[in-house]
mmCIF file of C-alpha atoms in Angstrom:
data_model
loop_
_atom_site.group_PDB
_atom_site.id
_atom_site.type_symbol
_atom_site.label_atom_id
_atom_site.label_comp_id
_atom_site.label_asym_id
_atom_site.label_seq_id
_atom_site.Cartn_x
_atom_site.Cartn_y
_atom_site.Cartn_z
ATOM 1 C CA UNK A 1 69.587 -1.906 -33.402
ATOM 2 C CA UNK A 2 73.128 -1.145 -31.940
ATOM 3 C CA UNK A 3 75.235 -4.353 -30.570
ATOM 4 C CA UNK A 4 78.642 -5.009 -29.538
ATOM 5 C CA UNK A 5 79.198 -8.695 -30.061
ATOM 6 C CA UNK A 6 82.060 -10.761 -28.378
ATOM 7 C CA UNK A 7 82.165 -14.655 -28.385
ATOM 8 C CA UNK A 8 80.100 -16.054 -25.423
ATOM 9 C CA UNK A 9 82.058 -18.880 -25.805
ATOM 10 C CA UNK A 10 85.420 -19.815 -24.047
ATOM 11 C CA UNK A 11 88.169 -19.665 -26.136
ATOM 12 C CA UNK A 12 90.826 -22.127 -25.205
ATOM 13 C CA UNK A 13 94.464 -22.387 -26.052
ATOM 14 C CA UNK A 14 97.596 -23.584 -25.490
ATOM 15 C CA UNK A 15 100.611 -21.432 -23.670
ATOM 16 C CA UNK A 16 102.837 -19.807 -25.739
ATOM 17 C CA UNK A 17 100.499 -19.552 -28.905
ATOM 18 C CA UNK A 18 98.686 -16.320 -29.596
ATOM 19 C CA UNK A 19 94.908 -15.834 -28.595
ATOM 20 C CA UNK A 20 93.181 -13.631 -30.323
ATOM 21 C CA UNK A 21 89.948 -12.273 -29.378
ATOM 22 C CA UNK A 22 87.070 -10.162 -31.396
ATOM 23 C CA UNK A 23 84.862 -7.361 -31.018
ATOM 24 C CA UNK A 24 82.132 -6.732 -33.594
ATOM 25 C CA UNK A 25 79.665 -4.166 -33.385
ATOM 26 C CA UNK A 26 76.733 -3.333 -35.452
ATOM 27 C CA UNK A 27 75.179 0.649 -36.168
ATOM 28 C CA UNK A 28 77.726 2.401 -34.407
ATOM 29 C CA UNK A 29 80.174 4.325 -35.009
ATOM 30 C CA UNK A 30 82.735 5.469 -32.421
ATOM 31 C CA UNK A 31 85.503 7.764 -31.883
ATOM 32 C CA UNK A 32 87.379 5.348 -29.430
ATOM 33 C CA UNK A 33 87.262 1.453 -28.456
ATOM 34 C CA UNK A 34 88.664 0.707 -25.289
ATOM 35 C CA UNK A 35 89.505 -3.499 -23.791
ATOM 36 C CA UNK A 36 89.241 -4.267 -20.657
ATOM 37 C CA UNK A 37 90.498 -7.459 -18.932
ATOM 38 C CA UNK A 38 87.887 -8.727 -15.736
ATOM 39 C CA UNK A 39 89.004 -11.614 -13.232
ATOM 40 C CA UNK A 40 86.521 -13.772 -11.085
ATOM 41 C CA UNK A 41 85.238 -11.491 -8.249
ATOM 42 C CA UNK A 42 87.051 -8.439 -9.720
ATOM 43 C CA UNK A 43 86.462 -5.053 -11.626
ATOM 44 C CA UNK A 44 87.518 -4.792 -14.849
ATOM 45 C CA UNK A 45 91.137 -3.389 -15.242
ATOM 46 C CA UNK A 46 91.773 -0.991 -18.106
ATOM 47 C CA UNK A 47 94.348 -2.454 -20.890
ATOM 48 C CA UNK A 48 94.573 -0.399 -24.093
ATOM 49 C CA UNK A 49 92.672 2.782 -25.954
ATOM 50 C CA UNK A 50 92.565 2.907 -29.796
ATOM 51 C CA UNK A 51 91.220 5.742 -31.730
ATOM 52 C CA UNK A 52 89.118 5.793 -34.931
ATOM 53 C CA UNK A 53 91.989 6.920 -36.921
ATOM 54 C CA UNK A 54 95.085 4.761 -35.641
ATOM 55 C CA UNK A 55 95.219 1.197 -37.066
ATOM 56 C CA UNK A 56 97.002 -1.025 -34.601
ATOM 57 C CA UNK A 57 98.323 -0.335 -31.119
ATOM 58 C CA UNK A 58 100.920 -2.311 -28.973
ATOM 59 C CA UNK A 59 101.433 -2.425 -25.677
ATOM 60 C CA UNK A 60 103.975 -5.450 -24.564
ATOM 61 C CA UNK A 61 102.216 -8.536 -25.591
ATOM 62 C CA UNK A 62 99.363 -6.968 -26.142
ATOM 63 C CA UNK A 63 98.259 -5.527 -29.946
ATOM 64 C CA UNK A 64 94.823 -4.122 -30.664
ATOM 65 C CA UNK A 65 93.370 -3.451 -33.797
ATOM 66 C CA UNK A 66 90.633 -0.695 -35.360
ATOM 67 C CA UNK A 67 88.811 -1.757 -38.262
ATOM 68 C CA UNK A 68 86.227 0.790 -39.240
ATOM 69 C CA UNK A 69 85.200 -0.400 -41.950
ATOM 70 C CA UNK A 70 84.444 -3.965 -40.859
ATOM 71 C CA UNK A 71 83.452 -2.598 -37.650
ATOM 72 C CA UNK A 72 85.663 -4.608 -35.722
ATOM 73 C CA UNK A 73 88.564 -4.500 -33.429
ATOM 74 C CA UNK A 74 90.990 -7.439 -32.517
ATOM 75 C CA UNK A 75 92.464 -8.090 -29.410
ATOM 76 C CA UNK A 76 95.961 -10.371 -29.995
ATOM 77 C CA UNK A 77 98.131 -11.421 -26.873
ATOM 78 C CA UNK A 78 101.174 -13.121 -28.192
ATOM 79 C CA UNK A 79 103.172 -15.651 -26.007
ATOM 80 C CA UNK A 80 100.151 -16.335 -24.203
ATOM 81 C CA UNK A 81 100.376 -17.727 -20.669
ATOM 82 C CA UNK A 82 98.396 -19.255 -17.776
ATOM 83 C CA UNK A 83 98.287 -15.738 -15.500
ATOM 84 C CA UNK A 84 96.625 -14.355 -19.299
ATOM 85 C CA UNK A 85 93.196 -16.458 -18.326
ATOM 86 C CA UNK A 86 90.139 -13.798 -17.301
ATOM 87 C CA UNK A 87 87.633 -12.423 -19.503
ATOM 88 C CA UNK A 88 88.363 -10.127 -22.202
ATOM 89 C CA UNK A 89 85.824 -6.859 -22.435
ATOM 90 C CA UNK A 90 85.687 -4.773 -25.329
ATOM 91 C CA UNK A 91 83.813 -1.297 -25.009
ATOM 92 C CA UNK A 92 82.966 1.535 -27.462
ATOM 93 C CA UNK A 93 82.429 5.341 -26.489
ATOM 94 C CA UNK A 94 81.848 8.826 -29.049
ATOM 95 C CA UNK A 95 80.755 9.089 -32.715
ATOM 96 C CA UNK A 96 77.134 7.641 -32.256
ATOM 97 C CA UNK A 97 78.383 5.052 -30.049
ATOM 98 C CA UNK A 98 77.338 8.171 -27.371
ATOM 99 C CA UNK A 99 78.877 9.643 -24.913
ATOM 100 C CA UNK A 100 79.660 6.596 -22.654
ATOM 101 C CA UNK A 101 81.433 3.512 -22.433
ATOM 102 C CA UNK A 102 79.526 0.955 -23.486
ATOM 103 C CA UNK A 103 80.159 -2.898 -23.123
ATOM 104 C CA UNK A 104 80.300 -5.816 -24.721
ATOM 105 C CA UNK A 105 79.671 -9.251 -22.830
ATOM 106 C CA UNK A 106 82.982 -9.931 -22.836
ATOM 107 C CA UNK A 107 84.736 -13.316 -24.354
ATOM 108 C CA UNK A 108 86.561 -15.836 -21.255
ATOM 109 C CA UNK A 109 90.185 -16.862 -22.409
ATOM 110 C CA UNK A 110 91.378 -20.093 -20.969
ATOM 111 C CA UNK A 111 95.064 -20.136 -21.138
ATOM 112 C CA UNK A 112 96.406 -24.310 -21.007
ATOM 113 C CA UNK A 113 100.151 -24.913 -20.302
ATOM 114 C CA UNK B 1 96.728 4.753 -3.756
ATOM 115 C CA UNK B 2 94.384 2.366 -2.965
ATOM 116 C CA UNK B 3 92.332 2.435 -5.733
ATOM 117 C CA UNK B 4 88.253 2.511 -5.802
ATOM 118 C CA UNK B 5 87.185 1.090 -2.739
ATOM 119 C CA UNK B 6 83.158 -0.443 -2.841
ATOM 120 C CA UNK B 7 81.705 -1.780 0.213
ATOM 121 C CA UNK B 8 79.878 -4.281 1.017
ATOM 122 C CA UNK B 9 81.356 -7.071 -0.883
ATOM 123 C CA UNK B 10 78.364 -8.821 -0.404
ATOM 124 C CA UNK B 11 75.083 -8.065 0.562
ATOM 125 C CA UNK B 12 72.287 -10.016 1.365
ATOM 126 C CA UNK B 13 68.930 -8.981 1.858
ATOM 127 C CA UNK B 14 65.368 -9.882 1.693
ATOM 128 C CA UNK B 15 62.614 -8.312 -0.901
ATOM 129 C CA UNK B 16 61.124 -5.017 0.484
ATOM 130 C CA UNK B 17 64.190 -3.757 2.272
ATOM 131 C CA UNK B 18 66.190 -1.094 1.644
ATOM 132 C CA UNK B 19 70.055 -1.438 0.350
ATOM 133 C CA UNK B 20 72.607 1.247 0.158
ATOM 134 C CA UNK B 21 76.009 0.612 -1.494
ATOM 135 C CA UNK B 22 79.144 2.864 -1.080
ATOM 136 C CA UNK B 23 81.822 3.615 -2.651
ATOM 137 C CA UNK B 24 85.014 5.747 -2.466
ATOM 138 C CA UNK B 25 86.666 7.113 -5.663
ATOM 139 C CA UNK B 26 90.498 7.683 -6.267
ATOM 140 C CA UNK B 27 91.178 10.952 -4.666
ATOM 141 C CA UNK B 28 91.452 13.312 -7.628
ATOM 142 C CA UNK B 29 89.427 11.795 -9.666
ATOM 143 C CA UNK B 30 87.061 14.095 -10.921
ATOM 144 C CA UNK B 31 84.091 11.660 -12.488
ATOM 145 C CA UNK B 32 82.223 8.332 -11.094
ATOM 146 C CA UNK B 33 80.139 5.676 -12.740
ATOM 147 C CA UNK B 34 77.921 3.432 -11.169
ATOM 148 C CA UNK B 35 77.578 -0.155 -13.337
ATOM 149 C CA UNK B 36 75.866 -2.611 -13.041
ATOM 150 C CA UNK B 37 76.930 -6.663 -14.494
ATOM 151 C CA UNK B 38 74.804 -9.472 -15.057
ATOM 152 C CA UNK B 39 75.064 -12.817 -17.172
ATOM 153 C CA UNK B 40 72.193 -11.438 -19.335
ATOM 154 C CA UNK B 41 73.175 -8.406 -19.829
ATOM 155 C CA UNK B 42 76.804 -7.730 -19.051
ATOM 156 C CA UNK B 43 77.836 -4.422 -18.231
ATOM 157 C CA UNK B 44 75.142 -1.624 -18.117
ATOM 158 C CA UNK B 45 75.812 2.309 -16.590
ATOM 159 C CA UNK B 46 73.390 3.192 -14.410
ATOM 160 C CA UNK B 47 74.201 6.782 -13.286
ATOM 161 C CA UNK B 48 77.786 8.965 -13.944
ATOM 162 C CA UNK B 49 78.792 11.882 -12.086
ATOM 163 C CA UNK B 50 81.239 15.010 -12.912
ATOM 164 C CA UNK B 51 82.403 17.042 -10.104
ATOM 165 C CA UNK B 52 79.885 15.797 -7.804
ATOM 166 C CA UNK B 53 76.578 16.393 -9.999
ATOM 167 C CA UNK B 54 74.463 13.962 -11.741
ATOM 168 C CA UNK B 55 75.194 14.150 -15.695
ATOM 169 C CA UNK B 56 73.321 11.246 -16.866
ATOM 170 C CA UNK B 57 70.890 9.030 -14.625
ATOM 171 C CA UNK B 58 69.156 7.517 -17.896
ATOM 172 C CA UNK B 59 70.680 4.099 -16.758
ATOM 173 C CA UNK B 60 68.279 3.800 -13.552
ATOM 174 C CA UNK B 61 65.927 1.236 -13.809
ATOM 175 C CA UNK B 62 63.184 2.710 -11.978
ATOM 176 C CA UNK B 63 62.780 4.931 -9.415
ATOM 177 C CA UNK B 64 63.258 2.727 -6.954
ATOM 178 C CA UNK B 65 67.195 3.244 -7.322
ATOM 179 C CA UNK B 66 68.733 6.775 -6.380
ATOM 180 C CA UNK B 67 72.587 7.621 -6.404
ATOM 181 C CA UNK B 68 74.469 10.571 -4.938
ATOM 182 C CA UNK B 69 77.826 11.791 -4.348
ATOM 183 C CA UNK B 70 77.561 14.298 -1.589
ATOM 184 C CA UNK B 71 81.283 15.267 -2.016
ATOM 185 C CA UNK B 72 84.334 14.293 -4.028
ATOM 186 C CA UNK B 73 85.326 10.896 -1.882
ATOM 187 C CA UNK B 74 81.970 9.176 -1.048
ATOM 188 C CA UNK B 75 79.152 8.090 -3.433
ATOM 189 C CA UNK B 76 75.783 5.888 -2.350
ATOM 190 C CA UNK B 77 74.118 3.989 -4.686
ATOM 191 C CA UNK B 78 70.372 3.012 -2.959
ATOM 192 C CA UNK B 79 67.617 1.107 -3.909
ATOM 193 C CA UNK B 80 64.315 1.018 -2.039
ATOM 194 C CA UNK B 81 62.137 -1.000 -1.991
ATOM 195 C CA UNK B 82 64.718 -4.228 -3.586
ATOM 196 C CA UNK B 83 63.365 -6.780 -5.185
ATOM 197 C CA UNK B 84 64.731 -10.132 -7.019
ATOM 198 C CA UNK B 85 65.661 -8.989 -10.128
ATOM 199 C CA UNK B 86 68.095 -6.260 -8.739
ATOM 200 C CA UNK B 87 70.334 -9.075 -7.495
ATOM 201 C CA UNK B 88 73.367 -8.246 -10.010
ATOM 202 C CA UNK B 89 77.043 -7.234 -9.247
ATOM 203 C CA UNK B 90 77.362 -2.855 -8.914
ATOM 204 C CA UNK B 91 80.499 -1.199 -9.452
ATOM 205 C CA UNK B 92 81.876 2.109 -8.994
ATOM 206 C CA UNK B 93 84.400 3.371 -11.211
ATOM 207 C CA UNK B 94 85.945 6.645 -11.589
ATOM 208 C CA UNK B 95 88.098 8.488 -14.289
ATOM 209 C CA UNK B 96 91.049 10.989 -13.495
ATOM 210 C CA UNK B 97 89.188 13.840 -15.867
ATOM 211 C CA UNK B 98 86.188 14.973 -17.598
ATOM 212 C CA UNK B 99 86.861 13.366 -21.010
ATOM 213 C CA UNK B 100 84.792 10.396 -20.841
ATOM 214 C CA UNK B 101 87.045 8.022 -23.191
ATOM 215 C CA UNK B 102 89.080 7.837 -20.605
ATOM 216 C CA UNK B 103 90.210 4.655 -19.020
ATOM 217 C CA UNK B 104 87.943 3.425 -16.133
ATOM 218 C CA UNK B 105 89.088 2.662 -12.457
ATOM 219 C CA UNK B 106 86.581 -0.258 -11.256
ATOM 220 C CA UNK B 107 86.577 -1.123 -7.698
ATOM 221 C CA UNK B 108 86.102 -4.931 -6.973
ATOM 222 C CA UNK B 109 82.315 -4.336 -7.090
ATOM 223 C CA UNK B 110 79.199 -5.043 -4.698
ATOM 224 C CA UNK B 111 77.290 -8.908 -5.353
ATOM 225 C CA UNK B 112 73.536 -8.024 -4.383
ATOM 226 C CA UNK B 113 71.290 -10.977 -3.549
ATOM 227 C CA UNK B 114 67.625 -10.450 -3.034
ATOM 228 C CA UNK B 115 65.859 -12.892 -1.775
#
């Protein structure tokens, strides 16, 4: 069966070290993989696009990475801080992976100072 | 621009009645998801729109829910009868274009109870 697997559980760190986050998924195969970032009581807000065929994209702190063949993308903010805290949504869309977004659960990053 | 604007925040309501959610996409905007979040299982599309006409409503539970966009600023998400196990956050989100990788604008979303 297809899944998109995050961590259900918090990850915690310290400010100023780099969290990184991962996205697995299992009998798909898509065109793009999008993150999202979601706050308590909020919609998710749109952070970065990769495509199948681009490696690694960087946007500020943020760098995402495409793995196709391990079927896995990585979500690294460096210089982490306290305002980074929310919960972290990966989400696949085209090749098999369909013509829609879909989800992940989503992985909650607790930023400490 | 004020973004995607749901309402109600919160709704509260008893099994058996009738709820209708709302939502206004960004002007321009040319495509509109309806979503639905829950612990168990996250983020699920329920129904997406293109120019104002149903494309895919695979994502409805039953047919107790029904969604439509009578015109290019107002969509209704209803489900009648309601019953516990509808209680979930619903969002609306739309998309500037017709290319459905692009990025998703979520409004702050809807939190259904059902008693």
């Amino acid at each position: 069966s297809q899944k998109i697997e995050q961590n259900s559980e918090a990850l915690n760190i310290q400010e100023g070290k780099t969290a990184t986050l991962t996205c697995n998924y299992t009998n798909y195969s898509p065109a793009y993989l999008q993150w999202y970032r979601q706050d308590p009581g909020r919609g998710p807000v749109f952070l970065l696009l990769i495509r199948e065929n681009e490696k690694e994209k960087r946007k500020e702190r943020l760098k995402v990475t495409f793995d196709t063949t391990l079927k896995q993308s990585l979500f690294h903010i460096t210089a982490s801080q306290p305002a980074d805290s929310a919960t972290y949504l990966c989400a696949l869309f085209g090749g098999n992976a369909g013509n829609m977004l879909t989800f992940g659960g989503g992985t909650r990053l607790m930023v400490k100072p | 621009d004020a973004g995607v604007i749901q309402s109600p925040r919160h709704e509260v309501t008893e099994m058996g009645q009738e709820v209708t959610l709302r939502c206004k996409p960004i002007s321009g905007h040319n495509s509109l998801f309806w979503y639905r979040q829950t612990m168990m299982r996250g983020l699920e599309l329920l129904i997406y729109f293109n120019n104002n006409v149903p494309i895919d409503d695979s994502g409805m539970p039953e047919d107790r829910f029904s969604a439509k966009m009578p015109n290019a600023s107002f969509s209704t998400l209803k489900i009648q009868p309601s019953e516990p196990r509808d209680s979930a956050v619903y969002f609306c989100a739309s998309s500037p274009g017709t290319a459905y990788y692009e990025k998703l604008f979520f409004g702050s979303g809807t939190q259904l109870s059902v008693l």
